[in-house]
PDB file of C-alpha atoms in Angstrom:
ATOM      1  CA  UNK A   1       0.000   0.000   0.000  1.00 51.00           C
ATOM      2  CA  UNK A   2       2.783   2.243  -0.591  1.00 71.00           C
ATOM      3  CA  UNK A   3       0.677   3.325  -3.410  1.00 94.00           C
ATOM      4  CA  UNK A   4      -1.884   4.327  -0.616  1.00 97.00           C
ATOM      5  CA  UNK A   5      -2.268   7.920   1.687  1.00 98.00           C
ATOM      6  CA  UNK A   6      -4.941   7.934   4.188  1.00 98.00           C
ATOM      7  CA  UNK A   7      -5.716  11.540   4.573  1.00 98.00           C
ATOM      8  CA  UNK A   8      -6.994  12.840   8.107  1.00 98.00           C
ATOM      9  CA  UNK A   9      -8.077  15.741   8.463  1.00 97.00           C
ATOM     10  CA  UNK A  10      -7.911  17.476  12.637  1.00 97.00           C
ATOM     11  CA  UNK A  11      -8.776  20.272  14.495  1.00 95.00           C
ATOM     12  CA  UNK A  12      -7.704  19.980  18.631  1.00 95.00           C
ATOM     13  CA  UNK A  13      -6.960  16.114  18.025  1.00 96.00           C
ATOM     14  CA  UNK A  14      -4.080  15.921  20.778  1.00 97.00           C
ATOM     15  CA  UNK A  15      -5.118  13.484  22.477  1.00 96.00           C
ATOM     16  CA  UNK A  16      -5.596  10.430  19.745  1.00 96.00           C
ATOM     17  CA  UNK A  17      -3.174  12.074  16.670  1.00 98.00           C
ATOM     18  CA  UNK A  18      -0.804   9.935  17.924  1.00 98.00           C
ATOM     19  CA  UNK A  19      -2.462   6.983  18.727  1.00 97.00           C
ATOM     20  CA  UNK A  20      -4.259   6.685  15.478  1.00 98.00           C
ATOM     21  CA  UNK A  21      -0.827   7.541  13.163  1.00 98.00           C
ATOM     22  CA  UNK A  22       0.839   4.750  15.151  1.00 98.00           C
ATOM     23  CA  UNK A  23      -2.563   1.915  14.573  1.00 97.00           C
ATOM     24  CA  UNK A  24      -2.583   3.146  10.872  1.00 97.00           C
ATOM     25  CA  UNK A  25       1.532   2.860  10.321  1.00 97.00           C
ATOM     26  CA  UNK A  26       0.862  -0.662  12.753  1.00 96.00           C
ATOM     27  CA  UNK A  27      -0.808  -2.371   9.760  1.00 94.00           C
ATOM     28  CA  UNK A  28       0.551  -5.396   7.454  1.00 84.00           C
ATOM     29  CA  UNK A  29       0.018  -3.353   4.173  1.00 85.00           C
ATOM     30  CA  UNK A  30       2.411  -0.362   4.207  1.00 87.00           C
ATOM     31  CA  UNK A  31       0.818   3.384   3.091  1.00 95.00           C
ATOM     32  CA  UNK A  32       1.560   6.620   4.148  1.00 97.00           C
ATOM     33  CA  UNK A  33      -0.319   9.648   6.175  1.00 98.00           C
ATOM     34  CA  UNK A  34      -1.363  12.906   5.703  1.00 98.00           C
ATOM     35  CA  UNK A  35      -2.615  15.087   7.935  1.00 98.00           C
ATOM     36  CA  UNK A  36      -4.671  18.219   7.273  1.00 98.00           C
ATOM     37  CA  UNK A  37      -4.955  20.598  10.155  1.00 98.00           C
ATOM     38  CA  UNK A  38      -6.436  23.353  10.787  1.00 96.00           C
ATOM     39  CA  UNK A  39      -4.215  25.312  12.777  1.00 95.00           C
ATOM     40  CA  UNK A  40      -5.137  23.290  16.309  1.00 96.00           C
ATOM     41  CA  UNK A  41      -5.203  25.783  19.512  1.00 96.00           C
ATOM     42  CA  UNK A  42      -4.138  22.307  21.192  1.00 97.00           C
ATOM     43  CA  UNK A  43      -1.154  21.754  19.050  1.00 96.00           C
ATOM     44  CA  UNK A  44      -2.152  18.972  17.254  1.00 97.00           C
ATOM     45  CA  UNK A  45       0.525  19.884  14.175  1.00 98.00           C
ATOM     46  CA  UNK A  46       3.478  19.582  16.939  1.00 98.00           C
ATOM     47  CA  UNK A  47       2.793  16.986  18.270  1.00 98.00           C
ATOM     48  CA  UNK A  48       2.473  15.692  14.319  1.00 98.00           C
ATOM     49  CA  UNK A  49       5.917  17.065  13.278  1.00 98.00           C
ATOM     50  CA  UNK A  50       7.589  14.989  15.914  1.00 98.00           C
ATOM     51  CA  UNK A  51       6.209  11.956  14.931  1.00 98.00           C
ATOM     52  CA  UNK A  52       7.826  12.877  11.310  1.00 98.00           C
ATOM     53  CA  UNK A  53      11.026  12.394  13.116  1.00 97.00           C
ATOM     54  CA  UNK A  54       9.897   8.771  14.159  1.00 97.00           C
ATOM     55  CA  UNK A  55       8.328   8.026  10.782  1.00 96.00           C
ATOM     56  CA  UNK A  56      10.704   9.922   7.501  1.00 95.00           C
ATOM     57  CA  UNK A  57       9.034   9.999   4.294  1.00 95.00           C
ATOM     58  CA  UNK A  58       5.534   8.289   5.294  1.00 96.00           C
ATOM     59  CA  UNK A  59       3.898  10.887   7.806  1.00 98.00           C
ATOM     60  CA  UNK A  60       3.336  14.401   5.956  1.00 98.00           C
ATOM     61  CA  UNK A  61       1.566  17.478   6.969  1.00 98.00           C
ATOM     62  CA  UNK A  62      -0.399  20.415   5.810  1.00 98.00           C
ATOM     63  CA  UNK A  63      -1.138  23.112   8.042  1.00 98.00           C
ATOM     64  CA  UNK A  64      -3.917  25.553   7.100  1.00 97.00           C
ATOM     65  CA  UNK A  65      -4.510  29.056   8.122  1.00 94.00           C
ATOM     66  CA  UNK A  66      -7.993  28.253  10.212  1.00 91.00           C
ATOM     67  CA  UNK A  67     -10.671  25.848  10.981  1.00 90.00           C
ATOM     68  CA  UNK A  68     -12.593  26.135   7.322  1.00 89.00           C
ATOM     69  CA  UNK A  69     -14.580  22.382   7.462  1.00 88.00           C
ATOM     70  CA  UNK A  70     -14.408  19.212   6.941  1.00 91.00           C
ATOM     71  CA  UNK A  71     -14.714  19.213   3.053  1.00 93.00           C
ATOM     72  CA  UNK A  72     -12.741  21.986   2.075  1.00 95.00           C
ATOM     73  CA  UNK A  73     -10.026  19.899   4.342  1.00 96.00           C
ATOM     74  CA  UNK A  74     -10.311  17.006   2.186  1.00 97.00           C
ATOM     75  CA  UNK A  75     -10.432  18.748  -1.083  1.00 97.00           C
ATOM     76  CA  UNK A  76      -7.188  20.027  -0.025  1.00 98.00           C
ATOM     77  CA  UNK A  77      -5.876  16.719   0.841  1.00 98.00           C
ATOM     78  CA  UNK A  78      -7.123  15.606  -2.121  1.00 98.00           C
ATOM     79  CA  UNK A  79      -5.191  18.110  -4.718  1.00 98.00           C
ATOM     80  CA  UNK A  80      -1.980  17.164  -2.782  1.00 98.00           C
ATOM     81  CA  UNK A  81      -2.839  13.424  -2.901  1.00 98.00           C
ATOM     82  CA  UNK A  82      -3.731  13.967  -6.750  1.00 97.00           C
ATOM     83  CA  UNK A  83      -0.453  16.042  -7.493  1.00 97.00           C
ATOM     84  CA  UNK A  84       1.634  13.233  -5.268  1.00 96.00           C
ATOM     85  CA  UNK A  85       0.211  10.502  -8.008  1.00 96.00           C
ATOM     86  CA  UNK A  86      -1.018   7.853  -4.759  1.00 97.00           C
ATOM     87  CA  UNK A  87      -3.273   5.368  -6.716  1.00 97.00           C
ATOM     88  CA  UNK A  88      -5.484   4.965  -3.589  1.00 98.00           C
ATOM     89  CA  UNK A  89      -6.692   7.443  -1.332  1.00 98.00           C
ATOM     90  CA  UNK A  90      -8.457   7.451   1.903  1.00 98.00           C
ATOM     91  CA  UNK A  91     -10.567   9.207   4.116  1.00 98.00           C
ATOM     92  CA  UNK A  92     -10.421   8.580   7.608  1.00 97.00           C
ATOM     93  CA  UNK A  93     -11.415  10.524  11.308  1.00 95.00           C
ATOM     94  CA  UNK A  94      -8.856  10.490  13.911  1.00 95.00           C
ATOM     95  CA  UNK A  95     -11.029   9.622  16.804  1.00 93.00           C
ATOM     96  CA  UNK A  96     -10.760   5.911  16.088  1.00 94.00           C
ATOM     97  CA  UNK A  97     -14.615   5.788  15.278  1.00 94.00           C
ATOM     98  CA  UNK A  98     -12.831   3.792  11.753  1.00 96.00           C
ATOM     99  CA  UNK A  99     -10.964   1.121  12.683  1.00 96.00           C
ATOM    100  CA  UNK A 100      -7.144   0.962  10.567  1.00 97.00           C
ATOM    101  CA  UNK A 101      -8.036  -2.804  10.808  1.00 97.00           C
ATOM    102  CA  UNK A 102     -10.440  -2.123   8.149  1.00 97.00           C
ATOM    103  CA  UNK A 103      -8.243   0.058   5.926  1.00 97.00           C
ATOM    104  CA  UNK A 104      -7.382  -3.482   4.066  1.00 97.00           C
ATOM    105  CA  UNK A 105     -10.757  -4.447   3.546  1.00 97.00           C
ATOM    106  CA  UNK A 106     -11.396  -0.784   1.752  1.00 97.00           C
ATOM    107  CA  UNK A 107      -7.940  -1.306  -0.592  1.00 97.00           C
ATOM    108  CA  UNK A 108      -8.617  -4.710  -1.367  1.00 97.00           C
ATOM    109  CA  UNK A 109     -12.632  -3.880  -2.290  1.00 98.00           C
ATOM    110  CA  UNK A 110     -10.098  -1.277  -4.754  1.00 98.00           C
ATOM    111  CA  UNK A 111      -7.798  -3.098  -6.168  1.00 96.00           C
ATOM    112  CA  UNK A 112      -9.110  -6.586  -6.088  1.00 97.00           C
ATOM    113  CA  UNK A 113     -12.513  -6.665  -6.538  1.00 97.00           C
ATOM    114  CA  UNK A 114     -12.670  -3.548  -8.804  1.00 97.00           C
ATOM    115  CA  UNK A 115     -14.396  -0.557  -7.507  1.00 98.00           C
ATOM    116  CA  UNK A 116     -13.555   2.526  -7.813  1.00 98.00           C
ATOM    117  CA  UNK A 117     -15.027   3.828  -4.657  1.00 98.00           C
ATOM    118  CA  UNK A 118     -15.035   1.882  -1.749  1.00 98.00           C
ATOM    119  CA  UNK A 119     -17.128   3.055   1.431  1.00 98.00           C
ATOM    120  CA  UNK A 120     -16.633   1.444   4.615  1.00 97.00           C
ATOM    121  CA  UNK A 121     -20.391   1.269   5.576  1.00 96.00           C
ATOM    122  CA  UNK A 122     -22.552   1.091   8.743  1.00 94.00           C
ATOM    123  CA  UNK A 123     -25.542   0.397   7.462  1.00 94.00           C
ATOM    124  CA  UNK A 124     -25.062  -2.450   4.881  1.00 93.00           C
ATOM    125  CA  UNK A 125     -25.891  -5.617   7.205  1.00 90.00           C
ATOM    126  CA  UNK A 126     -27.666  -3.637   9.511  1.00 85.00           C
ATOM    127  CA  UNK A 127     -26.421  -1.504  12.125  1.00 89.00           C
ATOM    128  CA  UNK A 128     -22.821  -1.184  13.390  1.00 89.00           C
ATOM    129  CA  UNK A 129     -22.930   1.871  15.436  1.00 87.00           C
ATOM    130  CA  UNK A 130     -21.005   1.255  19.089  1.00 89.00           C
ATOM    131  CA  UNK A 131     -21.387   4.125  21.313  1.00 83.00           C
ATOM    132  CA  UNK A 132     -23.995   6.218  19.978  1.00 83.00           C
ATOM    133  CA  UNK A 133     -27.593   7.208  21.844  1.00 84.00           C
ATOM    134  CA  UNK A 134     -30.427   5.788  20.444  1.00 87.00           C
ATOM    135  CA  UNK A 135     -31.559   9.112  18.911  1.00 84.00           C
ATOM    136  CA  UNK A 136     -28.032   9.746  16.804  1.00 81.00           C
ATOM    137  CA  UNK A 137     -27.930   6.386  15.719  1.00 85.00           C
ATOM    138  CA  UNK A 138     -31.904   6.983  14.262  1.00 86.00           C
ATOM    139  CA  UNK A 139     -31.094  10.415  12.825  1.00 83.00           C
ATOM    140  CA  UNK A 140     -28.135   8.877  11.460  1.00 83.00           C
ATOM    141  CA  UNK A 141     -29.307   5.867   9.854  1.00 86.00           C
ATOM    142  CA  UNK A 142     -32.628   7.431   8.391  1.00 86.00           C
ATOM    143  CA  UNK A 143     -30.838  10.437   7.118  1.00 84.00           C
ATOM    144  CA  UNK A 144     -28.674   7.947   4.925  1.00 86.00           C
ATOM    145  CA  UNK A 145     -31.900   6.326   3.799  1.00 88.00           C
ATOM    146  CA  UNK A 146     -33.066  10.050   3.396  1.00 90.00           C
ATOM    147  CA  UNK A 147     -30.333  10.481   0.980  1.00 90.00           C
ATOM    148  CA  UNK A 148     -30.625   7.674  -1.025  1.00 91.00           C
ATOM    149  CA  UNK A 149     -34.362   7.738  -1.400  1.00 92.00           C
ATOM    150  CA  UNK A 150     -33.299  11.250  -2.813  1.00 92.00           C
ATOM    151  CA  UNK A 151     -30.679  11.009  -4.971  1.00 92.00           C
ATOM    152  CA  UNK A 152     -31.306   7.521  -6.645  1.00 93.00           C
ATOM    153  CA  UNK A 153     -28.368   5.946  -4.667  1.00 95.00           C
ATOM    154  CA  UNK A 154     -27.962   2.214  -3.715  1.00 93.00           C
ATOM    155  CA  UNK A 155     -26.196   3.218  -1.009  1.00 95.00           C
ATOM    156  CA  UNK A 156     -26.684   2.102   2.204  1.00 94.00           C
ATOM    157  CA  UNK A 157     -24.613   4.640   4.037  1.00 94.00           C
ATOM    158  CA  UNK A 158     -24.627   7.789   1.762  1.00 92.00           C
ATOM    159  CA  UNK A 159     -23.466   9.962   4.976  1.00 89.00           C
ATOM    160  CA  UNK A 160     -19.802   7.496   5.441  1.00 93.00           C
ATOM    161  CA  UNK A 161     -16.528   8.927   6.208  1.00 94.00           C
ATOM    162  CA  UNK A 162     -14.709   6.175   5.819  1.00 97.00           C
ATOM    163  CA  UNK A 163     -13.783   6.004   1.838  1.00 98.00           C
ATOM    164  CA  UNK A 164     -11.025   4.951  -0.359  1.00 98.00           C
ATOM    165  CA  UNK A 165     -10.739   6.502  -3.982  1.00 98.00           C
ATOM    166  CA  UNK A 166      -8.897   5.382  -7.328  1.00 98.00           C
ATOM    167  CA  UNK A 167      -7.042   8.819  -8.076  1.00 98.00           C
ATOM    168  CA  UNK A 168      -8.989   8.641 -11.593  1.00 98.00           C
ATOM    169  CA  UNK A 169     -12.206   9.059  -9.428  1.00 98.00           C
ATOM    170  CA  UNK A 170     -11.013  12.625  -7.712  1.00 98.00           C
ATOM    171  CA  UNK A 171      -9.453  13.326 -11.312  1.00 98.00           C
ATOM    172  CA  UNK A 172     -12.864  13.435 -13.106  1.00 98.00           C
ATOM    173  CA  UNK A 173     -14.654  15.348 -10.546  1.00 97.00           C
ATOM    174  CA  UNK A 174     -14.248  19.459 -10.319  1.00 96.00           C
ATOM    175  CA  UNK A 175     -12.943  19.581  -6.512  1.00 97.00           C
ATOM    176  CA  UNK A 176     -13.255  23.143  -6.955  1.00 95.00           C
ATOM    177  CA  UNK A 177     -17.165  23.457  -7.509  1.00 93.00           C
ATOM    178  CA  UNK A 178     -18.069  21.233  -4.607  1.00 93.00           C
ATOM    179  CA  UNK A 179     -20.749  23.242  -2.758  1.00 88.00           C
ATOM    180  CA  UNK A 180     -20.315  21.592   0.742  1.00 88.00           C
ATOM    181  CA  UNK A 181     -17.987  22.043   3.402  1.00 82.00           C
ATOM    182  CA  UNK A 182     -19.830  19.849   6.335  1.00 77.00           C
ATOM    183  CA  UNK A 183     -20.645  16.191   6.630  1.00 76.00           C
ATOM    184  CA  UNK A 184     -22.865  17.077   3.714  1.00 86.00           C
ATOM    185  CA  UNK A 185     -19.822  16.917   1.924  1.00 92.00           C
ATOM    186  CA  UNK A 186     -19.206  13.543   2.057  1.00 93.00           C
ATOM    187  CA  UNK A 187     -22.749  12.942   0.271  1.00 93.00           C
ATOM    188  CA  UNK A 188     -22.040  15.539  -2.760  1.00 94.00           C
ATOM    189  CA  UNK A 189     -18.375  13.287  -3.230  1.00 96.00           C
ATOM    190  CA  UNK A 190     -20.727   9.818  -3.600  1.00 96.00           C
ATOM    191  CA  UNK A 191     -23.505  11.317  -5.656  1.00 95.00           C
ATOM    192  CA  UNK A 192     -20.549  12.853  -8.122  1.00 96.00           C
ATOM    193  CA  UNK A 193     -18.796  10.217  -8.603  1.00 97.00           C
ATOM    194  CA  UNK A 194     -22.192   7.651  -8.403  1.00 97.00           C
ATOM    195  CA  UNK A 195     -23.555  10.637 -11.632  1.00 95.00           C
ATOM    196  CA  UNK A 196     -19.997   9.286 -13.710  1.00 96.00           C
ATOM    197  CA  UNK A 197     -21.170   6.087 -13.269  1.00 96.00           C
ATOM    198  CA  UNK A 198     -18.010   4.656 -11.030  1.00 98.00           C
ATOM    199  CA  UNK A 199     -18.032   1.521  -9.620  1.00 98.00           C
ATOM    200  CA  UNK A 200     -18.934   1.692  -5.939  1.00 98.00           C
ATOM    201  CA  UNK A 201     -18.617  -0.943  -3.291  1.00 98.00           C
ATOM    202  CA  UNK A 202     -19.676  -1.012   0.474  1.00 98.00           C
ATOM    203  CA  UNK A 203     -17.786  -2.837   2.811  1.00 97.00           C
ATOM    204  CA  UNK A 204     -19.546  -3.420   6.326  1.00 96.00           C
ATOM    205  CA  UNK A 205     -17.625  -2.027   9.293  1.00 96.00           C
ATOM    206  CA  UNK A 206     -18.391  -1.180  12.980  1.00 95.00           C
ATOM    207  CA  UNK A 207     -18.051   2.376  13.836  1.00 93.00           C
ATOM    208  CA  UNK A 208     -17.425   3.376  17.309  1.00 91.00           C
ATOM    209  CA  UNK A 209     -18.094   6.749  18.717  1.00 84.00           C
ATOM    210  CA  UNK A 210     -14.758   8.538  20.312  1.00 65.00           C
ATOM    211  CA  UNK A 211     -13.847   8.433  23.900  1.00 70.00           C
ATOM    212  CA  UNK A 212     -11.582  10.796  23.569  1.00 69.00           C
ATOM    213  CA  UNK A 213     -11.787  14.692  22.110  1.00 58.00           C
ATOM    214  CA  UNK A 214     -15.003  16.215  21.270  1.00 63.00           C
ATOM    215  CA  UNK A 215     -17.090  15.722  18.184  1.00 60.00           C
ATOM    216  CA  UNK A 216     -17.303  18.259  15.875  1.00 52.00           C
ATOM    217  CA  UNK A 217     -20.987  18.012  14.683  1.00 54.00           C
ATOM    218  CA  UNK A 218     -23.359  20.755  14.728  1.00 51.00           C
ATOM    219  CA  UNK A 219     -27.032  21.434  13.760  1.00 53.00           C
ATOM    220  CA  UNK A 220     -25.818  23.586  11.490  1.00 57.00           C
ATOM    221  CA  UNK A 221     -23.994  20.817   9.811  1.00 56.00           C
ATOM    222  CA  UNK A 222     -27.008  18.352   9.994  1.00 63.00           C
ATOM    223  CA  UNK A 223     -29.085  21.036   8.071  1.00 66.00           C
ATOM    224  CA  UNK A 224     -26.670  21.677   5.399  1.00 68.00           C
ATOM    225  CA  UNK A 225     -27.119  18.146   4.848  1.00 66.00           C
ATOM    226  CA  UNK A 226     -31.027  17.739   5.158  1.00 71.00           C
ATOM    227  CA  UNK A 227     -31.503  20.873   2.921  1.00 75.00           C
ATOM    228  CA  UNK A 228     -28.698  20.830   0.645  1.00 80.00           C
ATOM    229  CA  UNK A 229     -29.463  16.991  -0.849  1.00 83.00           C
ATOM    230  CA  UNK A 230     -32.746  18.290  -2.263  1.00 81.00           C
ATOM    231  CA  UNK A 231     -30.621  21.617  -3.947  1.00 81.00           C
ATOM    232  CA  UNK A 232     -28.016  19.044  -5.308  1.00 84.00           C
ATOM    233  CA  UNK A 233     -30.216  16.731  -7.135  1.00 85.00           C
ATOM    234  CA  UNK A 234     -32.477  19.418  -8.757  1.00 83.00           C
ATOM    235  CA  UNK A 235     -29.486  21.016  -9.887  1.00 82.00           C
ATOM    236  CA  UNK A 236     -28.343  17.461 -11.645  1.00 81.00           C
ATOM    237  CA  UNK A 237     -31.903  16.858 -13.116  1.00 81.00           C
ATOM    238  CA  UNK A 238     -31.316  20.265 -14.579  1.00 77.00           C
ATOM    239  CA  UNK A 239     -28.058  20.066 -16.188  1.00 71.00           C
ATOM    240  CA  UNK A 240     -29.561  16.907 -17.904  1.00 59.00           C
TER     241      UNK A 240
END
């Protein structure tokens, strides 16, 4: 996997940014890390730059001015990733809620059995949510369902973080006129690359909420997502 960079993007991750480089650089297949951050208060980018020391040429970092959202993180991440010529790329939290166990299972669903996105799912054989209250694990699961009734997606978990692209996937989409920057973000990069007709595979995995850090989910967030799926599939239907 030395073709592979998981990209994770942080913002006041102190206390599992090392941890979770360590369980992702602890795995069989070898790939390398980038880290996006936003310019952590808690000095999540030291604490990253030391680690460089322990891992040369495998650990990389890109600090950016502010905290500016999840998406634009990735799409930054992305254009580096794209530039660097990585056949696989990966999106993954730092909280541990996606396993690096499961990182194989995503590259194998790649470059074995042929997709061109793979999605390390929660919903496909039911639910895998650890962690979670009742009422997060409902909104979460029916807002996926939401999404997919929506959009025309046979996706069972349209709202996943937990991704691996072929670089020809993130080289046919315009990264520059994706609209969102919140979790909704990670629905517009399915339903783009789902519109060009790329192979897409869902791999079941068990998510499990962080113990440690704080989430960064808002309401705000949540209705970017609720309102903005109905805005991005009229706007398809009408560049039909």
């Amino acid at each position: 996997m030395k073709d592979s960079v998981v990209i994770i993007p942080t913002y006041n991750e102190i206390e599992n940014i090392e941890a979770i480089i360590k369980a992702v650089f602890s795995q069989s297949k070898l790939t390398h890390i980038l880290i996006v951050d936003d310019n952590s208060p808690d000095l999540t980018a030291s604490k990253v730059k030391e680690l460089q020391n322990v891992f040369p040429n495998r650990l990389f970092l890109e600090i950016r001015k502010e905290k500016s959202g999840l998406g634009t993180a990735y799409i930054h991440g992305f254009k580096w990733a794209i530039a660097k010529k990585y056949d696989f790329i990966f999106e993954m939290d730092a909280d541990f809620s996606h396993n690096p166990t499961d990182l194989i299972k995503l590259y194998n669903a790649c470059a074995i059995e042929g997709a061109e996105l793979s999605i390390g799912s929660r919903y496909k054989t039911g639910v895998n949510v650890v962690n979670w209250p009742m009422n997060r694990v409902l909104m979460s699961y029916f807002a996926s369902k939401y999404v997919s009734i929506i959009t025309g997606m046979k996706i069972h978990d349209t709202t996943a973080g937990f991704v691996c692209y072929k670089r020809e996937v993130l080289e046919n989409i315009d990264l520059n006129a994706i609209k969102f920057i919140g979790y909704a973000f990670q629905i517009e990069m399915k339903f783009k690359a789902y519109l060009k007709q790329f192979k897409i595979i869902e791999v079941p995995v068990i998510f499990t909420d962080r113990t440690k850090g704080v989430s960064k989910l808002s309401s705000g967030i949540i209705s970017e997502a609720i309102f903005g799926v109905i805005t991005m599939k009229l706007k398809s239907l009408f560049k039909k």
